[in-house]
Amino acid sequence: MAKINFTAGRISDFSCESGQNQSFLWDTTAHGLGLRVTSKASKAYIFQAKLNGEVIRITIGSPSTWTIDTARAEARRLKVIIDNGQDPRQVKADGLEAAQMARDAKESARTSKSKQEAIEHDRRNLIARDVWDTYLAIPHPKWGAQYRIDHNTVANAGGEPCKVGKNTTKPAPLSYLLSKPLHEITAPVVLDWLANECTTRPTFTHNAFRKFRTFIKWCAKHSEYKNIAHADCCTTSEVKDIIPSSKTKEGDCLQREQLPDWFSAVRKIANPVICAYLQSLLLTGARRGELAIVKWDDIDFKWNSMTIRDKVEGLRTIPLTPYVSHILSTLPRRSEWVFSSPTAASGYITEPRIAHTKALQMAGLPHVSLHGLRRSFGTLSEWVEVPTGVVAQIQGHKPSALAEKHYRRRPIDLLRMWHVKIESWILEQAQIDFVPVQVGLRAIK
């Protein structure tokens, strides 16, 4: 295999021998570098060497593209690979594969980034009402029917025809916040909203805020919304200055000397269902929601008992005391509900607060909430020196002591003895002369 020193002239003048398909010319400077020319005058630099006893030949490129020096440099590079025991063809293939993988990874990252940006864009433009609807749709075992209705009420978008007149309903307080993207509801936004809404309807707004605050806490714990919602938007000191504490107000309880005026005003309420409902709240100590959904099938006038759907125990049976039995027996039986309401969608009483507030104002008494009537039952019972566990069992409170929890479950007749004493004492203080008789009941005055 003849070798010569490659020069531009020799490269240019070299041609294929007659009768041959291809001829080779080898360089003396770079080991393994050759020039191949075909019968059709096609020239190319090549590299030839042995690897593991096998001759391998690699095309470098055309002399029109590669200079002699660059061809020699490439030949030396390939020789180094051979000397390392590697096949340059495999090294090239691996390099191309790695380069392709790098390009694919880069493209994948770019695509993933674009998708993530699109997802993030959608999330950041997620309207709060859509999340609110999701929040209301999930199970809330401790929510009563009325509590769920209250959530819909405070978030109502308005615009519906009024029941009276030709006007449309106004948006509820939360309507404004829920119309915004969730991520835009920050502490300053909530503060401005409170300041504006509280000027015209503070009580309604405070109620709406507390439900919204619980909603935001839920968002902050949810994997899909925790990076969108501002968890502190309802907890800043400025917001707390506007919203009063949700702790029990001092005085949200009827005092013994207020009973005559309270009963006198409540018994003058024109709606007999509301009148009976408010008195029953005070005399049973029941929660407002659980008493509202009592059905006629839940009342046993013969054996003087009432079954209540308890949020703690599921069901509890309490005594049907004489006066409560009397006022319930006078109610119209329009449906399955004891405290029925022809105008309410649920079929039972849903909003007795307005009538109660008017009765308090008429009597000149300070405000007492409906839950305050339940609180009043527990407080007034102490005048009769009733065992604490008896009152707790009637009201559906969880037992607070070990003995009460495991060893004291009083039968209905024992509860009745104490409950009748409580009712009799309250009626006596209210100056209501009520005498139960064995055949029927009669109320005096």
CSV table of C-alpha atoms in Angstrom, one decimal:
chain,number,residue,atom,x,y,z
A,1,MET,CA,0.0,0.0,0.0
A,2,ALA,CA,2.0,3.0,-1.4
A,3,LYS,CA,2.0,6.1,0.7
A,4,ILE,CA,2.8,9.7,-0.2
A,5,ASN,CA,2.6,13.1,1.5
A,6,PHE,CA,-0.7,14.6,0.7
A,7,THR,CA,-0.7,17.9,-1.2
A,8,ALA,CA,-3.4,19.8,-2.9
A,9,GLY,CA,-1.9,19.0,-6.4
A,10,ARG,CA,-1.6,15.3,-5.7
A,11,ILE,CA,-5.2,15.2,-4.4
A,12,SER,CA,-6.4,17.0,-7.4
A,13,ASP,CA,-4.5,14.9,-9.9
A,14,PHE,CA,-5.3,11.5,-8.4
A,15,SER,CA,-7.6,9.4,-10.5
A,16,CYS,CA,-9.0,5.9,-10.6
A,17,GLU,CA,-6.9,3.3,-12.4
A,18,SER,CA,-8.2,2.0,-15.7
A,19,GLY,CA,-10.4,-1.0,-15.3
A,20,GLN,CA,-10.9,-0.5,-11.5
A,21,ASN,CA,-14.0,0.6,-9.6
A,22,GLN,CA,-12.0,2.5,-7.1
A,23,SER,CA,-8.4,3.4,-6.3
A,24,PHE,CA,-6.7,4.5,-3.0
A,25,LEU,CA,-4.0,6.9,-2.1
A,26,TRP,CA,-2.5,6.9,1.5
A,27,ASP,CA,-1.0,9.7,3.5
A,28,THR,CA,2.4,9.4,5.1
A,29,THR,CA,1.6,12.1,7.7
A,30,ALA,CA,-1.6,10.8,9.4
A,31,HIS,CA,-1.7,7.1,9.9
A,32,GLY,CA,-4.7,5.5,8.4
A,33,LEU,CA,-5.7,8.6,6.3
A,34,GLY,CA,-6.5,7.8,2.7
A,35,LEU,CA,-8.0,9.2,-0.4
A,36,ARG,CA,-10.5,7.1,-2.3
A,37,VAL,CA,-11.5,7.8,-5.9
A,38,THR,CA,-14.1,5.9,-7.9
A,39,SER,CA,-14.4,5.2,-11.6
A,40,LYS,CA,-16.9,8.0,-11.8
A,41,ALA,CA,-14.2,10.5,-10.4
A,42,SER,CA,-15.9,10.8,-7.0
A,43,LYS,CA,-13.3,11.5,-4.3
A,44,ALA,CA,-13.5,11.2,-0.5
A,45,TYR,CA,-11.1,11.1,2.4
A,46,ILE,CA,-11.3,7.9,4.4
A,47,PHE,CA,-9.8,6.4,7.5
A,48,GLN,CA,-8.8,2.7,7.7
A,49,ALA,CA,-7.5,0.7,10.6
A,50,LYS,CA,-7.7,-2.6,12.4
A,51,LEU,CA,-9.9,-3.2,15.5
A,52,ASN,CA,-9.7,-6.5,17.2
A,53,GLY,CA,-8.1,-8.0,14.0
A,54,GLU,CA,-10.9,-6.7,11.8
A,55,VAL,CA,-10.3,-4.0,9.2
A,56,ILE,CA,-12.7,-1.1,9.4
A,57,ARG,CA,-13.0,1.7,6.9
A,58,ILE,CA,-14.8,5.0,7.7
A,59,THR,CA,-15.6,7.8,5.2
A,60,ILE,CA,-14.5,11.2,6.4
A,61,GLY,CA,-15.7,13.5,3.6
A,62,SER,CA,-15.1,15.1,0.3
A,63,PRO,CA,-11.8,17.0,-0.4
A,64,SER,CA,-14.1,19.9,-1.6
A,65,THR,CA,-15.3,20.1,2.0
A,66,TRP,CA,-12.4,18.9,4.0
A,67,THR,CA,-9.0,20.4,3.8
A,68,ILE,CA,-5.9,18.2,4.1
A,69,ASP,CA,-5.2,19.4,7.6
A,70,THR,CA,-8.8,18.9,8.8
A,71,ALA,CA,-8.8,15.4,7.3
A,72,ARG,CA,-5.6,14.6,9.0
A,73,ALA,CA,-7.0,15.9,12.4
A,74,GLU,CA,-10.0,13.7,12.0
A,75,ALA,CA,-7.9,10.7,11.1
A,76,ARG,CA,-5.8,11.3,14.3
A,77,ARG,CA,-9.0,11.5,16.4
A,78,LEU,CA,-10.3,8.3,14.9
A,79,LYS,CA,-7.0,6.6,15.6
A,80,VAL,CA,-7.2,7.6,19.2
A,81,ILE,CA,-10.6,6.0,19.5
A,82,ILE,CA,-9.3,2.8,17.9
A,83,ASP,CA,-6.3,2.8,20.2
A,84,ASN,CA,-8.8,2.9,23.1
A,85,GLY,CA,-10.4,-0.2,21.9
A,86,GLN,CA,-13.6,1.4,20.7
A,87,ASP,CA,-15.3,1.4,17.3
A,88,PRO,CA,-15.6,4.9,16.0
A,89,ARG,CA,-18.8,4.0,14.2
A,90,GLN,CA,-20.4,2.9,17.5
A,91,VAL,CA,-19.0,6.0,19.2
A,92,LYS,CA,-20.6,8.2,16.5
A,93,ALA,CA,-23.9,6.3,16.8
A,94,ASP,CA,-23.9,6.7,20.6
A,95,GLY,CA,-23.1,10.4,20.2
A,96,LEU,CA,-26.0,10.8,17.8
A,97,GLU,CA,-28.3,8.9,20.1
A,98,ALA,CA,-27.3,11.0,23.1
A,99,ALA,CA,-27.7,14.2,21.1
A,100,GLN,CA,-31.1,13.1,20.0
A,101,MET,CA,-32.1,12.2,23.5
A,102,ALA,CA,-30.9,15.6,24.7
A,103,ARG,CA,-33.0,17.2,22.0
A,104,ASP,CA,-36.0,15.1,22.9
A,105,ALA,CA,-35.5,16.0,26.6
A,106,LYS,CA,-35.3,19.6,25.7
A,107,GLU,CA,-38.4,19.5,23.6
A,108,SER,CA,-40.2,17.5,26.3
A,109,ALA,CA,-39.2,20.0,28.9
A,110,ARG,CA,-40.4,22.8,26.6
A,111,THR,CA,-43.7,21.1,26.0
A,112,SER,CA,-44.1,20.3,29.7
A,113,LYS,CA,-43.3,23.9,30.6
A,114,SER,CA,-45.9,25.1,28.1
A,115,LYS,CA,-48.5,22.7,29.5
A,116,GLN,CA,-47.6,23.7,33.0
A,117,GLU,CA,-47.9,27.4,32.1
A,118,ALA,CA,-51.3,26.7,30.6
A,119,ILE,CA,-52.4,24.8,33.7
A,120,GLU,CA,-51.1,27.5,35.9
A,121,HIS,CA,-52.8,30.1,33.8
A,122,ASP,CA,-56.1,28.2,34.1
A,123,ARG,CA,-55.6,27.8,37.9
A,124,ARG,CA,-54.8,31.4,38.4
A,125,ASN,CA,-57.9,32.4,36.5
A,126,LEU,CA,-60.1,29.9,38.4
A,127,ILE,CA,-63.2,31.8,39.6
A,128,ALA,CA,-63.9,31.5,43.3
A,129,ARG,CA,-67.5,30.6,42.8
A,130,ASP,CA,-66.5,27.4,40.8
A,131,VAL,CA,-64.3,26.4,43.8
A,132,TRP,CA,-67.2,27.3,46.2
A,133,ASP,CA,-69.6,25.1,44.3
A,134,THR,CA,-67.0,22.2,44.6
A,135,TYR,CA,-66.8,22.9,48.3
A,136,LEU,CA,-70.5,22.7,48.8
A,137,ALA,CA,-70.8,19.6,46.7
A,138,ILE,CA,-68.5,17.5,48.9
A,139,PRO,CA,-69.9,15.7,51.9
A,140,HIS,CA,-70.1,17.7,55.1
A,141,PRO,CA,-71.4,15.2,57.7
A,142,LYS,CA,-71.8,17.8,60.5
A,143,TRP,CA,-73.9,20.2,58.3
A,144,GLY,CA,-77.6,20.4,58.8
A,145,ALA,CA,-80.1,21.1,56.1
A,146,GLN,CA,-80.5,24.7,57.3
A,147,TYR,CA,-76.8,25.3,57.5
A,148,ARG,CA,-76.4,24.3,53.9
A,149,ILE,CA,-79.2,26.5,52.9
A,150,ASP,CA,-77.5,29.4,54.7
A,151,HIS,CA,-74.4,28.8,52.6
A,152,ASN,CA,-76.5,29.2,49.4
A,153,THR,CA,-78.2,32.3,50.8
A,154,VAL,CA,-75.0,34.2,51.6
A,155,ALA,CA,-73.6,33.4,48.2
A,156,ASN,CA,-76.7,34.1,46.1
A,157,ALA,CA,-75.9,36.0,42.9
A,158,GLY,CA,-79.3,37.8,43.0
A,159,GLY,CA,-81.1,38.9,39.9
A,160,GLU,CA,-84.1,36.6,40.5
A,161,PRO,CA,-87.7,38.0,40.6
A,162,CYS,CA,-88.8,39.0,44.1
A,163,LYS,CA,-91.7,37.1,45.7
A,164,VAL,CA,-93.5,40.4,46.1
A,165,GLY,CA,-93.4,43.2,43.5
A,166,LYS,CA,-91.6,43.4,40.1
A,167,ASN,CA,-88.1,44.0,41.4
A,168,THR,CA,-85.3,41.5,41.4
A,169,THR,CA,-83.3,40.3,44.3
A,170,LYS,CA,-80.0,41.9,45.3
A,171,PRO,CA,-76.8,40.0,45.3
A,172,ALA,CA,-75.9,38.5,48.7
A,173,PRO,CA,-72.7,39.6,50.4
A,174,LEU,CA,-70.4,36.8,49.2
A,175,SER,CA,-71.5,37.3,45.6
A,176,TYR,CA,-68.8,40.0,45.0
A,177,LEU,CA,-65.9,37.9,46.3
A,178,LEU,CA,-67.0,34.7,44.6
A,179,SER,CA,-67.1,36.5,41.2
A,180,LYS,CA,-63.3,37.1,41.4
A,181,PRO,CA,-60.5,34.7,40.5
A,182,LEU,CA,-59.6,32.9,43.7
A,183,HIS,CA,-55.9,34.0,43.6
A,184,GLU,CA,-57.0,37.7,43.6
A,185,ILE,CA,-58.8,37.4,46.9
A,186,THR,CA,-56.2,38.9,49.2
A,187,ALA,CA,-56.5,40.4,52.6
A,188,PRO,CA,-56.8,44.0,51.3
A,189,VAL,CA,-59.6,42.8,48.9
A,190,VAL,CA,-61.5,41.2,51.9
A,191,LEU,CA,-60.9,44.2,54.0
A,192,ASP,CA,-62.4,46.6,51.4
A,193,TRP,CA,-65.3,44.2,50.8
A,194,LEU,CA,-66.1,44.1,54.6
A,195,ALA,CA,-65.9,47.8,55.0
A,196,ASN,CA,-68.3,48.3,52.1
A,197,GLU,CA,-70.8,45.6,53.0
A,198,CYS,CA,-70.9,46.3,56.7
A,199,THR,CA,-72.2,49.9,56.1
A,200,THR,CA,-75.5,48.5,54.9
A,201,ARG,CA,-76.0,45.0,56.2
A,202,PRO,CA,-73.4,44.2,59.0
A,203,THR,CA,-75.1,41.1,60.5
A,204,PHE,CA,-75.6,39.5,57.1
A,205,THR,CA,-72.0,40.3,56.1
A,206,HIS,CA,-70.6,38.9,59.4
A,207,ASN,CA,-72.4,35.7,58.9
A,208,ALA,CA,-71.2,35.4,55.3
A,209,PHE,CA,-67.7,36.2,56.3
A,210,ARG,CA,-67.5,33.4,58.8
A,211,LYS,CA,-68.6,30.9,56.2
A,212,PHE,CA,-66.2,32.3,53.7
A,213,ARG,CA,-63.3,32.1,56.2
A,214,THR,CA,-64.0,28.4,56.7
A,215,PHE,CA,-64.1,27.9,52.9
A,216,ILE,CA,-60.7,29.6,52.6
A,217,LYS,CA,-59.3,27.3,55.3
A,218,TRP,CA,-60.6,24.3,53.3
A,219,CYS,CA,-58.9,25.7,50.2
A,220,ALA,CA,-55.6,26.1,52.0
A,221,LYS,CA,-55.6,22.4,52.9
A,222,HIS,CA,-56.7,21.2,49.4
A,223,SER,CA,-53.9,20.0,47.1
A,224,GLU,CA,-55.4,21.6,44.1
A,225,TYR,CA,-56.2,25.0,45.6
A,226,LYS,CA,-53.6,25.5,48.4
A,227,ASN,CA,-51.1,27.3,46.0
A,228,ILE,CA,-53.9,29.5,44.7
A,229,ALA,CA,-55.8,30.7,47.7
A,230,HIS,CA,-54.4,33.3,50.1
A,231,ALA,CA,-54.8,31.5,53.4
A,232,ASP,CA,-54.3,34.7,55.4
A,233,CYS,CA,-56.9,36.8,53.6
A,234,CYS,CA,-59.4,36.4,56.4
A,235,THR,CA,-57.0,36.3,59.4
A,236,THR,CA,-55.2,39.7,59.4
A,237,SER,CA,-55.5,42.0,62.4
A,238,GLU,CA,-57.3,44.6,60.2
A,239,VAL,CA,-60.0,42.1,59.3
A,240,LYS,CA,-60.4,40.9,62.9
A,241,ASP,CA,-60.9,44.5,63.9
A,242,ILE,CA,-64.0,44.7,61.7
A,243,ILE,CA,-65.5,41.3,62.4
A,244,PRO,CA,-66.6,40.8,66.0
A,245,SER,CA,-65.6,37.6,67.8
A,246,SER,CA,-67.8,34.6,67.2
A,247,LYS,CA,-67.6,33.7,70.8
A,248,THR,CA,-70.8,33.7,72.8
A,249,LYS,CA,-72.0,37.2,73.6
A,250,GLU,CA,-72.3,37.9,77.2
A,251,GLY,CA,-76.0,38.2,78.0
A,252,ASP,CA,-77.2,35.9,75.2
A,253,CYS,CA,-79.4,34.2,77.7
A,254,LEU,CA,-82.8,34.9,79.3
A,255,GLN,CA,-82.7,35.8,82.9
A,256,ARG,CA,-85.3,34.6,85.4
A,257,GLU,CA,-86.9,38.0,85.8
A,258,GLN,CA,-87.2,38.4,82.0
A,259,LEU,CA,-89.3,35.3,81.5
A,260,PRO,CA,-92.8,37.0,82.0
A,261,ASP,CA,-92.1,39.6,79.4
A,262,TRP,CA,-90.5,37.1,77.0
A,263,PHE,CA,-93.4,34.7,77.2
A,264,SER,CA,-96.0,37.5,77.0
A,265,ALA,CA,-94.4,38.8,73.8
A,266,VAL,CA,-93.8,35.5,72.1
A,267,ARG,CA,-97.3,34.2,72.8
A,268,LYS,CA,-98.7,37.3,71.0
A,269,ILE,CA,-96.9,36.3,67.7
A,270,ALA,CA,-99.7,35.9,65.2
A,271,ASN,CA,-98.1,32.8,63.5
A,272,PRO,CA,-99.0,29.9,65.8
A,273,VAL,CA,-96.2,27.7,64.4
A,274,ILE,CA,-93.5,30.3,65.2
A,275,CYS,CA,-95.1,30.9,68.6
A,276,ALA,CA,-95.0,27.2,69.5
A,277,TYR,CA,-91.5,26.8,68.0
A,278,LEU,CA,-89.9,29.5,70.1
A,279,GLN,CA,-91.5,28.3,73.3
A,280,SER,CA,-90.5,24.7,72.5
A,281,LEU,CA,-86.9,25.9,71.9
A,282,LEU,CA,-86.7,27.3,75.4
A,283,LEU,CA,-88.5,24.5,77.2
A,284,THR,CA,-86.7,21.6,75.5
A,285,GLY,CA,-83.2,23.1,75.1
A,286,ALA,CA,-83.0,21.7,71.6
A,287,ARG,CA,-80.9,23.0,68.8
A,288,ARG,CA,-82.8,25.2,66.4
A,289,GLY,CA,-82.2,23.0,63.4
A,290,GLU,CA,-83.0,19.7,65.0
A,291,LEU,CA,-86.2,21.0,66.5
A,292,ALA,CA,-87.3,22.5,63.2
A,293,ILE,CA,-87.3,19.1,61.4
A,294,VAL,CA,-89.3,17.2,64.0
A,295,LYS,CA,-92.1,15.2,62.3
A,296,TRP,CA,-95.5,14.3,63.7
A,297,ASP,CA,-94.3,10.6,63.6
A,298,ASP,CA,-91.5,11.7,66.0
A,299,ILE,CA,-94.0,12.7,68.7
A,300,ASP,CA,-95.8,10.2,71.0
A,301,PHE,CA,-98.6,12.0,72.7
A,302,LYS,CA,-99.7,8.9,74.5
A,303,TRP,CA,-96.4,8.1,76.2
A,304,ASN,CA,-95.2,11.7,76.2
A,305,SER,CA,-91.9,11.5,74.3
A,306,MET,CA,-90.3,13.2,71.4
A,307,THR,CA,-87.6,11.8,69.1
A,308,ILE,CA,-85.0,14.3,67.9
A,309,ARG,CA,-82.5,13.8,65.1
A,310,ASP,CA,-79.3,14.6,67.1
A,311,LYS,CA,-76.1,15.7,65.3
A,312,VAL,CA,-74.1,14.0,68.0
A,313,GLU,CA,-75.8,10.7,68.7
A,314,GLY,CA,-77.9,10.4,65.6
A,315,LEU,CA,-81.2,10.2,67.5
A,316,ARG,CA,-82.2,11.0,71.0
A,317,THR,CA,-85.5,10.6,72.8
A,318,ILE,CA,-86.6,13.3,75.3
A,319,PRO,CA,-89.7,13.7,77.5
A,320,LEU,CA,-92.7,15.5,76.0
A,321,THR,CA,-93.5,17.8,78.9
A,322,PRO,CA,-97.2,18.8,79.5
A,323,TYR,CA,-97.0,22.4,78.3
A,324,VAL,CA,-95.0,21.6,75.2
A,325,SER,CA,-97.4,18.7,74.5
A,326,HIS,CA,-100.3,21.1,74.8
A,327,ILE,CA,-99.0,23.8,72.4
A,328,LEU,CA,-97.9,21.2,69.8
A,329,SER,CA,-101.3,19.5,69.9
A,330,THR,CA,-102.9,22.8,68.8
A,331,LEU,CA,-100.8,23.2,65.7
A,332,PRO,CA,-102.3,22.5,62.2
A,333,ARG,CA,-101.3,19.2,60.7
A,334,ARG,CA,-100.6,20.5,57.2
A,335,SER,CA,-97.8,18.1,56.4
A,336,GLU,CA,-95.4,15.6,58.0
A,337,TRP,CA,-93.6,18.5,59.7
A,338,VAL,CA,-94.7,19.6,63.1
A,339,PHE,CA,-93.4,23.2,62.5
A,340,SER,CA,-94.6,23.3,58.9
A,341,SER,CA,-94.4,26.3,56.6
A,342,PRO,CA,-96.4,26.5,53.4
A,343,THR,CA,-94.1,29.1,51.9
A,344,ALA,CA,-90.7,27.4,52.6
A,345,ALA,CA,-89.2,25.1,50.0
A,346,SER,CA,-88.3,22.6,52.6
A,347,GLY,CA,-91.8,22.4,54.0
A,348,TYR,CA,-90.8,23.3,57.5
A,349,ILE,CA,-90.0,26.5,59.3
A,350,THR,CA,-86.7,28.1,58.3
A,351,GLU,CA,-86.5,31.7,59.5
A,352,PRO,CA,-88.2,32.4,62.8
A,353,ARG,CA,-85.6,34.9,63.8
A,354,ILE,CA,-87.4,37.9,62.4
A,355,ALA,CA,-90.5,37.3,64.5
A,356,HIS,CA,-88.4,36.6,67.6
A,357,THR,CA,-86.5,39.8,67.2
A,358,LYS,CA,-89.7,41.8,66.9
A,359,ALA,CA,-91.1,40.1,70.0
A,360,LEU,CA,-87.9,41.0,72.0
A,361,GLN,CA,-88.2,44.6,70.8
A,362,MET,CA,-91.9,44.7,71.8
A,363,ALA,CA,-91.0,43.4,75.2
A,364,GLY,CA,-88.1,45.8,75.6
A,365,LEU,CA,-85.7,42.9,76.1
A,366,PRO,CA,-82.1,42.8,75.0
A,367,HIS,CA,-81.3,40.7,72.0
A,368,VAL,CA,-81.2,36.9,72.6
A,369,SER,CA,-80.4,34.6,69.7
A,370,LEU,CA,-82.3,31.4,68.9
A,371,HIS,CA,-79.3,29.5,70.2
A,372,GLY,CA,-79.5,31.7,73.3
A,373,LEU,CA,-82.8,30.0,74.1
A,374,ARG,CA,-81.1,26.7,74.2
A,375,ARG,CA,-78.4,28.3,76.4
A,376,SER,CA,-81.2,29.7,78.6
A,377,PHE,CA,-82.7,26.2,79.2
A,378,GLY,CA,-79.4,25.0,80.5
A,379,THR,CA,-78.9,28.0,82.7
A,380,LEU,CA,-82.4,28.2,84.1
A,381,SER,CA,-82.3,24.5,85.0
A,382,GLU,CA,-79.8,25.3,87.7
A,383,TRP,CA,-82.5,27.0,89.7
A,384,VAL,CA,-84.2,23.7,90.1
A,385,GLU,CA,-80.9,22.0,91.1
A,386,VAL,CA,-81.2,19.4,88.3
A,387,PRO,CA,-78.2,17.0,88.0
A,388,THR,CA,-75.9,18.3,85.3
A,389,GLY,CA,-76.0,15.0,83.5
A,390,VAL,CA,-79.8,15.1,83.2
A,391,VAL,CA,-79.7,18.5,81.4
A,392,ALA,CA,-76.9,17.3,79.1
A,393,GLN,CA,-78.8,14.2,78.2
A,394,ILE,CA,-82.0,16.2,77.4
A,395,GLN,CA,-80.1,18.7,75.3
A,396,GLY,CA,-78.0,16.2,73.5
A,397,HIS,CA,-74.6,17.2,74.8
A,398,LYS,CA,-71.7,14.7,74.9
A,399,PRO,CA,-71.1,13.3,78.4
A,400,SER,CA,-68.3,15.3,80.0
A,401,ALA,CA,-67.2,13.0,82.8
A,402,LEU,CA,-66.2,9.3,82.9
A,403,ALA,CA,-69.2,8.3,85.0
A,404,GLU,CA,-71.6,10.1,82.7
A,405,LYS,CA,-70.0,8.6,79.6
A,406,HIS,CA,-70.0,5.0,80.7
A,407,TYR,CA,-72.4,4.5,83.6
A,408,ARG,CA,-75.2,7.2,83.5
A,409,ARG,CA,-77.8,6.7,80.7
A,410,ARG,CA,-81.0,7.7,82.4
A,411,PRO,CA,-84.3,6.1,81.3
A,412,ILE,CA,-87.0,8.4,79.8
A,413,ASP,CA,-89.2,8.3,82.9
A,414,LEU,CA,-86.3,9.6,85.1
A,415,LEU,CA,-85.6,12.4,82.6
A,416,ARG,CA,-89.3,13.2,82.5
A,417,MET,CA,-89.4,13.7,86.3
A,418,TRP,CA,-86.7,16.3,86.1
A,419,HIS,CA,-87.8,17.9,82.8
A,420,VAL,CA,-91.3,18.4,84.1
A,421,LYS,CA,-89.8,20.2,87.2
A,422,ILE,CA,-87.8,22.5,84.9
A,423,GLU,CA,-90.8,23.3,82.8
A,424,SER,CA,-93.1,23.9,85.8
A,425,TRP,CA,-90.5,26.2,87.4
A,426,ILE,CA,-90.0,28.2,84.1
A,427,LEU,CA,-93.8,28.6,83.7
A,428,GLU,CA,-94.2,29.7,87.3
A,429,GLN,CA,-91.5,32.3,86.8
A,430,ALA,CA,-93.2,33.4,83.6
A,431,GLN,CA,-96.4,33.8,85.5
A,432,ILE,CA,-98.2,31.3,83.3
A,433,ASP,CA,-100.9,29.4,85.1
A,434,PHE,CA,-100.9,26.1,83.3
A,435,VAL,CA,-102.6,23.1,84.9
A,436,PRO,CA,-102.1,19.7,83.1
A,437,VAL,CA,-105.0,17.3,83.6
A,438,GLN,CA,-105.2,13.6,83.1
A,439,VAL,CA,-107.9,13.8,80.4
A,440,GLY,CA,-106.5,16.3,77.9
A,441,LEU,CA,-104.7,19.5,78.8
A,442,ARG,CA,-106.0,22.9,79.5
A,443,ALA,CA,-104.2,26.2,79.6
A,444,ILE,CA,-105.3,29.0,81.8
A,445,LYS,CA,-104.7,32.7,80.8
